[in-house]
Coordinates of C-alpha atoms in Angstrom, one line a residue:
M1 CA -0.1 0.2 -0.1
S2 CA 1.1 3.4 -0.5
R3 CA 1.9 5.8 1.8
P4 CA -0.5 9.1 2.2
R5 CA 1.0 11.7 0.3
T6 CA -0.9 14.4 2.8
P7 CA 0.7 16.0 5.9
G8 CA -0.7 15.4 9.1
S9 CA 0.9 18.7 10.4
T10 CA 1.2 22.2 8.5
H11 CA 2.1 25.4 10.7
T12 CA 3.8 28.7 9.5
L13 CA 7.3 30.0 11.0
T14 CA 7.6 33.7 10.3
V15 CA 11.0 34.4 9.7
T16 CA 12.2 37.8 10.1
Y17 CA 15.6 39.8 8.9
A18 CA 17.5 43.0 8.9
G19 CA 20.4 43.5 7.2
G20 CA 21.9 45.2 3.6
E21 CA 21.1 48.7 2.6
E22 CA 17.7 49.8 0.9
R23 CA 17.6 51.4 -2.4
R24 CA 15.4 52.5 -4.9
G25 CA 15.6 52.4 -8.7
P26 CA 14.1 51.3 -12.2
V27 CA 13.7 47.5 -13.1
T28 CA 16.5 46.1 -15.6
M29 CA 15.5 44.6 -19.0
G30 CA 15.3 41.3 -18.0
Q31 CA 12.8 42.1 -14.9
A32 CA 10.8 44.4 -17.2
N33 CA 10.4 41.3 -19.6
M34 CA 9.4 38.8 -17.3
I35 CA 6.8 41.4 -15.6
R36 CA 5.1 42.0 -19.2
C37 CA 5.0 37.7 -18.8
M38 CA 3.4 37.9 -15.4
L39 CA 0.8 40.3 -15.9
R40 CA 0.0 38.7 -19.2
D41 CA -0.1 34.8 -18.6
E42 CA -1.7 32.4 -15.7
P43 CA 0.5 32.3 -12.7
A44 CA 1.8 28.0 -13.3
H45 CA 3.0 28.9 -16.9
I46 CA 4.9 31.6 -15.5
N47 CA 6.2 31.1 -12.2
I48 CA 9.1 28.7 -11.4
H49 CA 9.7 25.9 -8.9
D50 CA 12.6 24.0 -7.6
V51 CA 13.0 21.1 -4.9
W52 CA 16.4 21.7 -2.7
P53 CA 16.9 18.1 -0.7
V54 CA 18.1 18.8 3.0
P55 CA 21.4 17.0 4.2
A56 CA 20.4 14.6 6.8
G57 CA 20.7 15.5 10.5
T58 CA 19.6 19.2 9.4
R59 CA 17.9 20.7 12.6
T60 CA 14.6 22.9 11.0
D61 CA 16.3 26.2 12.5
A62 CA 19.8 25.5 10.5
V63 CA 17.2 25.5 7.7
V64 CA 15.3 28.6 8.3
E65 CA 18.9 30.6 9.1
A66 CA 20.3 29.5 5.7
L67 CA 17.1 30.5 4.1
R68 CA 17.4 34.1 6.1
S69 CA 21.4 34.5 5.0
L70 CA 20.1 34.2 1.3
V71 CA 17.8 37.1 1.6
V72 CA 20.2 39.2 3.4
R73 CA 22.9 38.4 1.2
H74 CA 20.8 38.7 -2.1
E75 CA 19.1 42.6 -2.9
A76 CA 16.6 40.3 -5.3
L77 CA 15.0 38.3 -2.2
R78 CA 14.4 41.5 -0.9
T79 CA 13.0 43.6 -3.5
T80 CA 9.4 44.2 -4.6
F81 CA 7.8 46.4 -7.7
P82 CA 6.0 49.1 -6.1
H83 CA 3.4 50.8 -8.7
A84 CA -0.4 52.3 -8.8
P85 CA -3.2 50.0 -9.3
G86 CA -3.4 49.2 -13.3
D87 CA 0.0 50.4 -13.8
T88 CA 3.4 48.3 -15.3
P89 CA 6.0 48.6 -12.9
R90 CA 8.8 50.3 -13.3
E91 CA 11.0 50.3 -10.6
Q92 CA 12.2 48.6 -7.7
A93 CA 12.4 49.0 -4.1
V94 CA 14.9 46.8 -2.5
A95 CA 14.1 46.7 1.5
S96 CA 16.4 46.9 4.4
S97 CA 14.1 44.1 7.1
G98 CA 11.1 42.9 6.5
R99 CA 9.7 39.1 7.1
F100 CA 8.5 36.2 5.4
A101 CA 7.2 32.9 5.6
V102 CA 8.4 29.3 5.8
T103 CA 5.4 26.6 5.7
V104 CA 6.0 23.8 7.7
L105 CA 4.4 20.5 6.8
D106 CA 5.0 16.9 8.8
H107 CA 4.7 13.7 7.8
A108 CA 4.7 10.7 9.9
E109 CA 5.7 9.1 6.6
L110 CA 6.4 10.4 3.6
P111 CA 5.2 8.9 -0.2
D112 CA 6.8 6.4 -1.5
D113 CA 8.3 8.5 -4.1
P114 CA 9.4 11.8 -1.7
L115 CA 11.2 13.8 -4.6
G116 CA 8.3 13.3 -6.6
Y117 CA 5.7 14.5 -3.8
A118 CA 8.0 17.7 -3.1
E119 CA 7.5 18.5 -7.0
S120 CA 4.3 18.4 -6.8
L121 CA 3.8 20.1 -4.2
A122 CA 6.2 23.0 -5.4
R123 CA 4.6 23.0 -9.0
R124 CA 1.4 23.5 -6.8
A125 CA 2.8 26.8 -5.1
R126 CA 3.2 28.3 -8.8
E127 CA -0.5 28.5 -9.3
E128 CA -1.4 31.1 -7.2
P129 CA 0.1 34.6 -8.6
F130 CA 2.6 37.0 -7.1
H131 CA 2.5 40.4 -5.9
L132 CA 4.7 42.3 -7.6
D133 CA 4.2 45.7 -5.4
R134 CA 4.2 43.4 -1.7
D135 CA 5.4 39.8 -2.0
F136 CA 8.2 38.0 -0.2
P137 CA 9.5 36.3 -4.0
L138 CA 9.8 32.5 -2.5
R139 CA 6.8 30.8 -1.9
I140 CA 8.2 28.5 0.6
R141 CA 7.4 24.7 1.7
L142 CA 9.7 22.9 4.8
L143 CA 8.1 19.3 3.9
T144 CA 9.3 16.9 7.4
R145 CA 9.3 13.6 8.5
A146 CA 8.4 13.5 12.5
G147 CA 9.8 17.1 12.4
A148 CA 13.0 16.0 10.7
P149 CA 13.7 18.4 7.7
V150 CA 14.0 16.5 4.4
S151 CA 13.0 18.7 1.7
V152 CA 12.6 22.5 0.7
A153 CA 9.5 22.7 -2.1
M154 CA 9.2 26.2 -3.6
A155 CA 7.8 28.3 -6.1
A156 CA 9.3 31.7 -7.0
S157 CA 8.6 35.0 -9.0
H158 CA 10.1 35.1 -12.0
A159 CA 10.2 39.2 -11.5
V160 CA 13.8 38.6 -9.7
T161 CA 14.9 34.7 -10.5
D162 CA 15.0 32.1 -13.4
A163 CA 16.2 29.1 -13.4
G164 CA 19.7 30.1 -13.0
A165 CA 19.5 32.1 -10.1
L166 CA 17.6 29.2 -8.1
A167 CA 20.7 26.9 -9.1
V168 CA 22.9 29.6 -7.5
L169 CA 21.2 29.7 -4.6
K170 CA 20.6 26.2 -4.1
E171 CA 24.7 25.5 -4.0
E172 CA 24.4 28.3 -1.4
W173 CA 22.1 27.8 1.2
L174 CA 24.2 23.8 0.5
A175 CA 26.7 25.2 1.3
L176 CA 25.6 27.3 4.5
L177 CA 24.4 24.2 6.3
A178 CA 27.5 22.7 5.8
G179 CA 28.9 25.4 7.8
E180 CA 30.6 27.1 4.9
D181 CA 31.6 30.3 4.5
L182 CA 30.5 32.4 1.4
P183 CA 32.8 35.2 -0.5
P184 CA 31.4 38.3 -0.6
P185 CA 29.1 38.5 -4.4
A186 CA 30.8 39.3 -7.3
S187 CA 28.3 39.2 -9.0
L188 CA 26.1 42.7 -10.4
T189 CA 22.7 43.4 -8.6
P190 CA 19.9 44.0 -10.4
L191 CA 20.3 47.5 -9.4
D192 CA 23.2 47.7 -10.6
L193 CA 22.5 45.7 -13.7
A194 CA 19.4 48.6 -14.6
A195 CA 22.4 51.3 -14.0
E196 CA 24.5 49.7 -16.8
E197 CA 21.7 49.2 -18.8
A198 CA 20.5 52.5 -18.8
T199 CA 24.0 54.4 -20.1
P200 CA 25.3 55.1 -23.6
A201 CA 27.2 51.7 -23.7
G202 CA 23.8 49.9 -22.6
L203 CA 21.5 52.1 -24.6
R204 CA 23.8 51.1 -27.9
T205 CA 23.6 47.3 -27.3
S206 CA 20.0 47.7 -26.7
E207 CA 19.3 49.7 -30.6
A208 CA 21.5 47.0 -32.0
S209 CA 19.8 43.9 -30.8
L210 CA 16.4 45.3 -31.8
R211 CA 17.9 46.2 -34.7
H212 CA 19.0 42.5 -34.9
W213 CA 15.8 41.1 -34.3
E214 CA 14.0 42.9 -36.4
R215 CA 16.4 41.8 -39.2
I216 CA 15.4 38.3 -38.4
I217 CA 11.3 38.7 -37.7
R218 CA 11.1 41.3 -40.8
T219 CA 13.1 38.2 -43.5
G220 CA 13.1 35.1 -41.5
P221 CA 10.6 32.2 -41.1
Q222 CA 7.6 33.4 -39.7
A223 CA 6.9 29.8 -37.8
M224 CA 9.0 27.0 -38.4
F225 CA 6.7 24.9 -37.7
A226 CA 3.9 26.1 -40.1
E227 CA 2.2 22.7 -41.3
P228 CA -0.9 21.0 -41.1
G229 CA -2.1 20.4 -37.6
A230 CA -0.4 23.9 -36.1
Q231 CA -2.4 25.5 -33.8
G232 CA -3.5 27.1 -30.7
T233 CA -0.4 29.6 -28.9
E234 CA -0.9 27.3 -25.2
V235 CA -0.1 23.8 -25.9
R236 CA 0.0 20.9 -23.8
T237 CA 2.9 18.9 -24.2
P238 CA 4.5 15.9 -22.5
L239 CA 8.2 15.5 -21.5
L240 CA 10.1 13.7 -23.1
T241 CA 14.1 12.4 -21.7
L242 CA 16.7 11.6 -23.8
R243 CA 20.0 10.3 -21.4
S244 CA 22.5 8.7 -23.7
R245 CA 26.7 7.5 -23.1
R246 CA 26.2 7.0 -26.9
A247 CA 25.2 10.2 -27.7
A248 CA 27.9 11.5 -25.1
R249 CA 30.5 9.6 -27.4
A250 CA 29.9 10.6 -30.2
L251 CA 29.2 14.5 -29.8
A252 CA 32.5 14.4 -28.3
G253 CA 33.6 12.8 -31.2
V254 CA 32.2 15.3 -33.7
A255 CA 33.9 18.0 -31.4
A256 CA 37.6 15.5 -32.1
R257 CA 37.2 15.2 -35.5
T258 CA 36.0 18.9 -36.5
G259 CA 37.8 21.4 -33.4
A260 CA 34.1 22.5 -32.7
L261 CA 32.7 22.7 -28.9
P262 CA 30.8 19.8 -27.6
S263 CA 28.2 22.7 -27.4
T264 CA 28.4 24.4 -30.5
V265 CA 28.4 20.7 -32.3
L266 CA 25.0 20.0 -30.7
L267 CA 23.4 23.3 -31.7
T268 CA 24.3 22.8 -35.4
A269 CA 23.0 19.1 -34.9
W270 CA 19.7 20.0 -33.5
C271 CA 18.7 23.4 -35.8
A272 CA 19.5 20.9 -38.9
L273 CA 17.4 18.3 -37.6
V274 CA 14.6 21.0 -36.7
A275 CA 15.6 22.5 -40.4
H276 CA 15.2 19.2 -42.1
R277 CA 12.0 18.1 -40.4
A278 CA 10.3 21.7 -40.7
G279 CA 11.0 21.6 -44.4
Q280 CA 12.7 25.4 -44.0
D281 CA 15.5 27.2 -45.6
A282 CA 16.5 28.6 -41.8
C283 CA 16.7 27.4 -38.3
V284 CA 15.4 30.1 -35.9
I285 CA 15.4 29.1 -32.3
A286 CA 15.4 31.2 -29.1
A287 CA 18.3 30.8 -26.8
P288 CA 17.2 32.1 -23.2
T289 CA 20.8 31.4 -21.5
S290 CA 22.8 33.4 -23.2
N291 CA 23.1 36.1 -21.0
R292 CA 24.9 34.4 -18.2
Y293 CA 27.5 33.9 -20.7
H294 CA 28.9 37.2 -18.9
P295 CA 31.3 36.9 -16.2
R296 CA 29.7 39.8 -14.1
L297 CA 26.0 37.5 -14.6
A298 CA 27.2 34.1 -14.4
R299 CA 26.0 33.8 -10.8
S300 CA 23.5 36.8 -10.6
V301 CA 20.8 36.1 -8.2
N302 CA 18.5 37.8 -10.9
T303 CA 16.2 37.4 -13.7
L304 CA 18.3 37.4 -16.6
S305 CA 15.4 35.4 -19.1
Q306 CA 15.9 37.3 -22.1
D307 CA 15.9 35.1 -25.4
A308 CA 19.0 35.4 -28.3
L309 CA 17.4 35.0 -30.9
L310 CA 19.9 32.6 -33.8
S311 CA 18.6 32.5 -37.3
L312 CA 21.3 29.4 -39.0
D313 CA 20.9 29.1 -42.7
V314 CA 20.9 25.4 -43.4
R315 CA 21.6 25.9 -47.3
V316 CA 25.1 24.7 -47.3
P317 CA 26.1 21.3 -48.3
S318 CA 27.4 19.5 -45.4
F319 CA 27.3 19.1 -41.7
D320 CA 30.9 20.5 -41.6
A321 CA 30.2 23.5 -43.5
L322 CA 26.4 24.4 -41.3
L323 CA 28.9 23.6 -38.1
K324 CA 31.2 26.7 -39.9
K325 CA 28.4 29.1 -39.7
A326 CA 26.6 27.9 -36.3
W327 CA 29.9 29.6 -34.1
G328 CA 29.8 32.9 -35.0
A329 CA 25.5 33.4 -36.1
A330 CA 25.4 31.9 -32.1
L331 CA 27.8 35.0 -31.1
N332 CA 25.8 37.3 -33.1
A333 CA 22.9 36.1 -31.6
Y334 CA 24.2 36.2 -28.3
R335 CA 25.2 39.8 -28.3
H336 CA 22.1 41.2 -29.2
S337 CA 20.2 39.5 -26.7
R338 CA 19.6 42.1 -23.8
F339 CA 16.8 44.9 -25.2
D340 CA 13.9 46.6 -23.9
A341 CA 11.0 44.3 -24.1
H342 CA 8.3 46.9 -24.5
R343 CA 9.9 48.4 -27.5
L344 CA 10.9 44.5 -28.7
W345 CA 7.3 44.4 -28.9
E346 CA 6.4 47.9 -31.0
V347 CA 9.3 46.2 -33.7
I348 CA 7.6 42.8 -33.8
D349 CA 3.8 44.4 -33.9
G350 CA 5.0 46.9 -36.7
A351 CA 6.6 43.8 -38.7
T352 CA 3.5 42.0 -37.6
F353 CA 1.0 44.5 -39.5
E354 CA 3.4 45.4 -42.3
R355 CA 4.6 41.4 -43.1
G356 CA 1.4 40.6 -42.4
S357 CA 2.3 37.2 -40.6
R358 CA 2.7 36.9 -36.7
F359 CA 6.5 36.1 -35.3
A360 CA 6.3 32.2 -33.3
R361 CA 8.6 31.4 -31.0
D362 CA 8.6 28.2 -32.1
V363 CA 11.7 26.2 -31.2
V364 CA 13.7 26.9 -28.2
F365 CA 17.0 25.4 -27.5
N366 CA 18.0 26.6 -23.5
D367 CA 22.3 24.4 -23.4
V368 CA 22.1 25.1 -19.6
S369 CA 25.0 22.5 -19.3
T370 CA 27.6 25.1 -20.7
L371 CA 26.9 27.6 -17.6
P372 CA 29.8 28.1 -15.5
P373 CA 30.4 24.6 -13.5
T374 CA 29.2 25.7 -10.3
V375 CA 25.4 27.0 -11.6
A376 CA 25.3 23.9 -14.9
S377 CA 26.1 21.0 -11.8
L378 CA 22.8 21.8 -10.0
T379 CA 20.2 22.5 -13.3
A380 CA 21.7 18.8 -14.5
D381 CA 19.1 17.1 -13.5
G382 CA 16.8 19.6 -14.8
P383 CA 15.6 23.0 -14.3
R384 CA 12.2 23.2 -12.2
T385 CA 10.5 25.2 -14.9
A386 CA 11.6 22.3 -17.2
P387 CA 11.8 18.8 -14.8
G388 CA 13.9 16.2 -16.1
E389 CA 14.1 12.7 -14.1
P390 CA 17.6 13.2 -12.1
G391 CA 19.4 9.5 -11.0
A392 CA 22.2 7.2 -12.9
L393 CA 21.8 5.6 -15.8
D394 CA 21.6 1.8 -16.1
P395 CA 24.1 0.6 -17.3
D396 CA 21.8 -2.7 -18.0
G397 CA 19.0 -0.4 -19.6
P398 CA 18.6 0.5 -23.5
E399 CA 20.6 3.3 -25.4
P400 CA 19.5 5.7 -26.3
E401 CA 16.5 5.6 -22.4
L402 CA 13.8 7.8 -23.4
T403 CA 11.4 7.9 -20.5
W404 CA 8.3 10.0 -20.7
G405 CA 7.6 12.6 -18.0
P406 CA 4.4 15.5 -17.2
E407 CA 2.5 17.2 -19.3
Q408 CA 2.9 21.1 -19.2
V409 CA 0.9 24.3 -20.7
L410 CA 3.9 25.6 -23.4
P411 CA 3.4 28.7 -26.2
T412 CA 6.0 26.9 -28.1
R413 CA 6.0 23.8 -30.3
L414 CA 9.4 22.2 -29.4
L415 CA 11.1 23.4 -25.9
T416 CA 14.8 21.6 -25.5
F417 CA 16.3 21.7 -22.0
V418 CA 20.1 20.4 -22.4
H419 CA 21.6 19.1 -18.9
A420 CA 24.6 17.8 -19.0
T421 CA 26.7 16.6 -22.3
G422 CA 28.9 14.4 -20.9
P423 CA 29.8 11.9 -19.4
L424 CA 26.2 11.4 -20.8
L425 CA 24.1 13.4 -22.7
H426 CA 21.0 14.5 -21.3
L427 CA 18.5 17.0 -22.2
G428 CA 14.5 17.2 -21.8
M429 CA 11.9 17.9 -24.9
W430 CA 8.6 19.1 -25.2
A431 CA 7.3 18.9 -28.8
D432 CA 3.4 19.6 -29.7
P433 CA 1.4 16.2 -29.8
E434 CA -0.6 17.2 -32.9
L435 CA 2.7 17.5 -34.8
F436 CA 4.8 15.3 -33.0
G437 CA 3.3 11.5 -31.9
R438 CA 5.1 9.5 -29.4
A439 CA 6.5 8.1 -31.8
E440 CA 7.4 11.0 -33.5
A441 CA 8.8 12.7 -31.0
E442 CA 11.1 9.6 -29.7
G443 CA 11.9 9.3 -33.6
L444 CA 13.4 13.0 -33.1
L445 CA 15.7 12.4 -30.1
T446 CA 17.0 9.2 -31.5
G447 CA 17.8 10.6 -34.6
L448 CA 19.9 13.1 -32.8
V449 CA 21.9 10.7 -31.9
R450 CA 21.7 9.3 -35.7
L451 CA 23.4 12.2 -36.6
L452 CA 26.0 12.9 -34.0
E453 CA 27.3 9.0 -34.6
A454 CA 27.1 9.9 -38.1
A455 CA 29.3 13.1 -38.0
A456 CA 32.0 11.7 -35.5
A457 CA 32.8 9.3 -38.1
Q458 CA 32.6 11.8 -41.1
D459 CA 31.2 15.2 -42.6
V460 CA 27.2 14.0 -43.4
P461 CA 25.7 15.5 -46.3
L462 CA 22.4 17.7 -45.5
A463 CA 20.7 16.3 -48.7
S464 CA 20.9 12.8 -47.0
L465 CA 19.4 13.8 -43.5
T466 CA 16.1 11.4 -44.2
E467 CA 18.3 8.4 -44.0
A468 CA 20.9 9.4 -41.7
T469 CA 18.5 10.5 -39.0
G470 CA 15.1 8.5 -39.7
V471 CA 13.5 11.7 -39.3
R472 CA 11.3 12.9 -42.6
P473 CA 10.6 16.3 -43.6
A474 CA 7.0 17.5 -42.8
E475 CA 4.3 16.9 -45.1
R476 CA 2.3 19.6 -46.5
G477 CA 0.7 18.3 -49.5
P478 CA 0.2 20.5 -53.0
R479 CA -1.8 23.3 -51.3
W480 CA 1.1 24.5 -49.4
L481 CA 4.0 26.9 -50.7
R482 CA 6.8 29.2 -49.4
V483 CA 5.7 32.7 -49.6
D484 CA 8.0 35.4 -47.9
G485 CA 10.2 33.4 -46.6
S486 CA 7.6 31.5 -45.0
W487 CA 4.6 28.3 -45.7
T488 CA 1.5 28.6 -45.9
S489 CA -1.7 27.1 -47.9
P490 CA -4.0 29.7 -49.8
P491 CA -7.1 27.5 -49.0
L492 CA -6.4 27.8 -45.5
V493 CA -5.7 31.8 -46.0
A494 CA -9.1 32.0 -47.5
A495 CA -11.0 30.0 -45.4
T496 CA -9.4 32.4 -42.5
L497 CA -10.2 35.2 -44.0
S498 CA -13.8 34.7 -45.3
R499 CA -14.5 33.6 -41.7
A500 CA -12.6 36.7 -40.5
L501 CA -15.0 38.6 -42.6
D502 CA -18.4 36.8 -41.4
G503 CA -18.9 34.4 -44.4
L504 CA -18.2 36.3 -47.5
P505 CA -16.4 34.5 -50.6
V506 CA -12.8 34.5 -50.6
H507 CA -10.3 33.1 -53.2
V508 CA -6.6 33.7 -52.6
T509 CA -3.6 32.9 -55.3
A510 CA -0.4 32.5 -55.5
D511 CA 1.3 35.0 -58.5
A512 CA 4.9 33.3 -59.7
P513 CA 7.8 35.3 -59.6
A514 CA 8.5 38.3 -61.8
G515 CA 9.7 36.4 -64.9
S516 CA 9.1 32.6 -64.0
A517 CA 7.4 30.3 -66.4
P518 CA 4.7 26.9 -65.2
T519 CA 6.0 23.7 -65.4
R520 CA 4.3 20.5 -65.4
N521 CA 4.2 20.0 -61.9
T522 CA 3.1 24.1 -61.5
P523 CA 0.0 25.1 -63.0
T524 CA -1.1 28.3 -63.8
E525 CA -4.1 28.5 -61.9
N526 CA -2.2 28.1 -58.8
P527 CA 1.5 28.2 -58.8
L528 CA 3.7 26.6 -56.2
T529 CA 6.5 28.4 -57.1
G530 CA 4.5 31.8 -55.8
N531 CA 6.0 34.3 -53.6
T532 CA 3.0 36.7 -53.3
L533 CA -0.5 36.3 -52.5
T534 CA -3.1 38.0 -53.7
A535 CA -6.7 37.6 -52.0
Y536 CA -9.9 38.2 -54.5
I537 CA -13.3 39.7 -52.3
A538 CA -16.6 39.5 -52.9
A539 CA -17.9 42.1 -50.7
G540 CA -21.8 42.5 -52.4
D541 CA -23.3 45.2 -50.8
T542 CA -21.1 45.3 -47.7
P543 CA -18.6 48.0 -47.5
L544 CA -15.3 47.0 -47.2
T545 CA -11.8 48.3 -48.0
P546 CA -8.2 46.4 -48.3
A547 CA -7.2 47.8 -44.9
R548 CA -10.8 46.8 -43.3
A549 CA -10.0 43.2 -44.9
H550 CA -6.8 43.3 -44.1
A551 CA -7.3 44.7 -40.6
A552 CA -9.3 41.5 -39.8
L553 CA -7.2 39.1 -41.5
M554 CA -4.2 39.8 -38.5
D555 CA -7.0 39.8 -35.6
A556 CA -7.2 36.3 -36.6
L557 CA -3.7 35.4 -37.3
P558 CA -2.8 34.2 -33.1
G559 CA -2.6 30.3 -33.1
R560 CA -2.8 30.1 -37.0
P561 CA 1.0 30.1 -38.4
G562 CA -0.2 28.4 -41.6
V563 CA -1.7 31.8 -42.6
L564 CA -0.5 34.4 -43.8
A565 CA -1.8 37.7 -44.8
P566 CA -2.0 38.4 -48.8
G567 CA 0.1 41.0 -50.0
R568 CA -2.6 42.7 -52.5
Y569 CA -6.4 42.7 -51.9
V570 CA -8.8 43.0 -54.6
I571 CA -12.5 43.9 -53.8
V572 CA -15.5 42.6 -56.5
R573 CA -19.2 42.6 -56.3
H574 CA -20.1 39.3 -56.2
P575 CA -18.2 36.2 -57.1
P576 CA -17.9 34.4 -60.4
A577 CA -19.9 31.0 -61.4
E578 CA -16.2 29.8 -61.5
A579 CA -15.4 30.7 -58.2
D580 CA -12.4 28.6 -57.6
R581 CA -10.5 29.3 -60.8
T582 CA -8.3 32.9 -60.5
S583 CA -9.5 33.3 -64.1
A584 CA -12.8 33.7 -63.3
W585 CA -12.1 36.0 -60.8
L586 CA -9.8 38.3 -63.3
H587 CA -13.2 39.2 -65.4
R588 CA -15.3 40.3 -62.3
Q589 CA -15.2 44.2 -62.0
I590 CA -12.9 45.9 -59.4
L591 CA -14.9 48.0 -56.7
G592 CA -11.5 48.9 -54.8
E593 CA -7.9 46.9 -54.4
G594 CA -4.9 48.0 -52.3
T595 CA -2.0 46.2 -49.8
G596 CA -4.5 47.3 -46.3
R597 CA -1.5 48.0 -45.1
Q598 CA -1.6 51.4 -46.7
A599 CA -4.2 54.2 -48.2
D600 CA -6.3 52.2 -50.2
V601 CA -6.7 52.2 -54.0
T602 CA -10.6 52.6 -54.7

């Protein structure tokens, strides 16, 4: 019989602290980014959590005293964000004294899976929002067995912490429990970072980052997974964990053969595989850990979660050629990962309206194995925002080892955390189940292992990726084509625009590039090599302009990555009898036409 998963008694300890300097100043760019997410997203989706095992023999007062010392040591844990109701916080205030709560859950016996039980409590604590103007940023549960501390389960406000910050706190907490003296913090505090960001050099860095993002958003594929089945903006996705010594040996072999860093090899392999599966000419991914590579921020207790946006053109003949490009592309992305989030969304919104397609953060690749050892070693079991399964790899078990874990609601279609690259490759992946069934998700990870093994032996032609990895490109069917660097389906665009216009008849056609000629596989009526879309709309007696049609379609874009706005809207009175033929629409009297992005031509 399994043991109960409820405490025998619960009580709350109120812990006071005093020390440090009272300070006040602007928020950092990273804080502003996460505050924006906290005000928009569900608490369970944006708050983070962690579980800290307590060393055997530790007393409750020692646990509490170590927590108190961390609060005094780190300004972020004494920070709130004062603001008027309805306003977005722009300032942070650091207290010199205050109090926080530790809820003690005592058990006669813990459940058979104590770590899983603690994990579930920490996840549950994420479900309540943190009040930015007054709440202590850690929600702490101390699990005890017959009064003896066993573990700490906590939820944390993402406005002041990220996975790296929690890892630093865990390391220092364990050191304090072991009686060690901690050296003074060497990383920038949040207020010091905010001051640095406001300098002329900091502002130039932010502006350069915005230009980098805008170039990719205006020219790259807007969604990596624009294909049948891709829909919605919040996806409930199960965790799949890969742990493999075989893959780690292969990764080391590629690094030795090419002279590249293992982290760059892994990033290159992932980009090659993802772009191949998505049928894209470029791999656009977000890498959130980039800002911790700076020595003054590596051990910062702060939220530094700002994406590096990487765009890697995969139109090269081989893996080695792609590897040579990847290092520079990654460095360029990392250099442009500090920005004003509010300005960035202005850039995204402007590009969305003008380009007629909505940027989707489809692929996230978070390699925490490359963080400084004192941080990376503590995230090797998986960040609590994306938990992996800890424990030693069974030497007699399957190779590679693939295990399924709990579901999580994510605003991405493919999220990967790399926890370790040696002596085993350990990563966790969440793949949209509408695009990746369980067999295909497992095939993607085993395909990664096969690609690394092939590349360890010799250079791999990218044209042979299906054969080398077993991963096949997405099947989109004949009605899909590439327009403005993105995949789309004219019938899907027509259906979406028709619904947005309350059922008005719509026909969308793809116009071939200037000077091109149709081939046997490219019928004149719908040339699949087309690079612009034209929408014909039969408005009847409805007063309609291209601008109104474009605005209606833009409102319908979220959650539809295969829908791109036409470059031209043509409004007629009535649809032709042969409404599926572009030539028939061409003979209708035009009531108005234009791009919809500017003053209409009538």
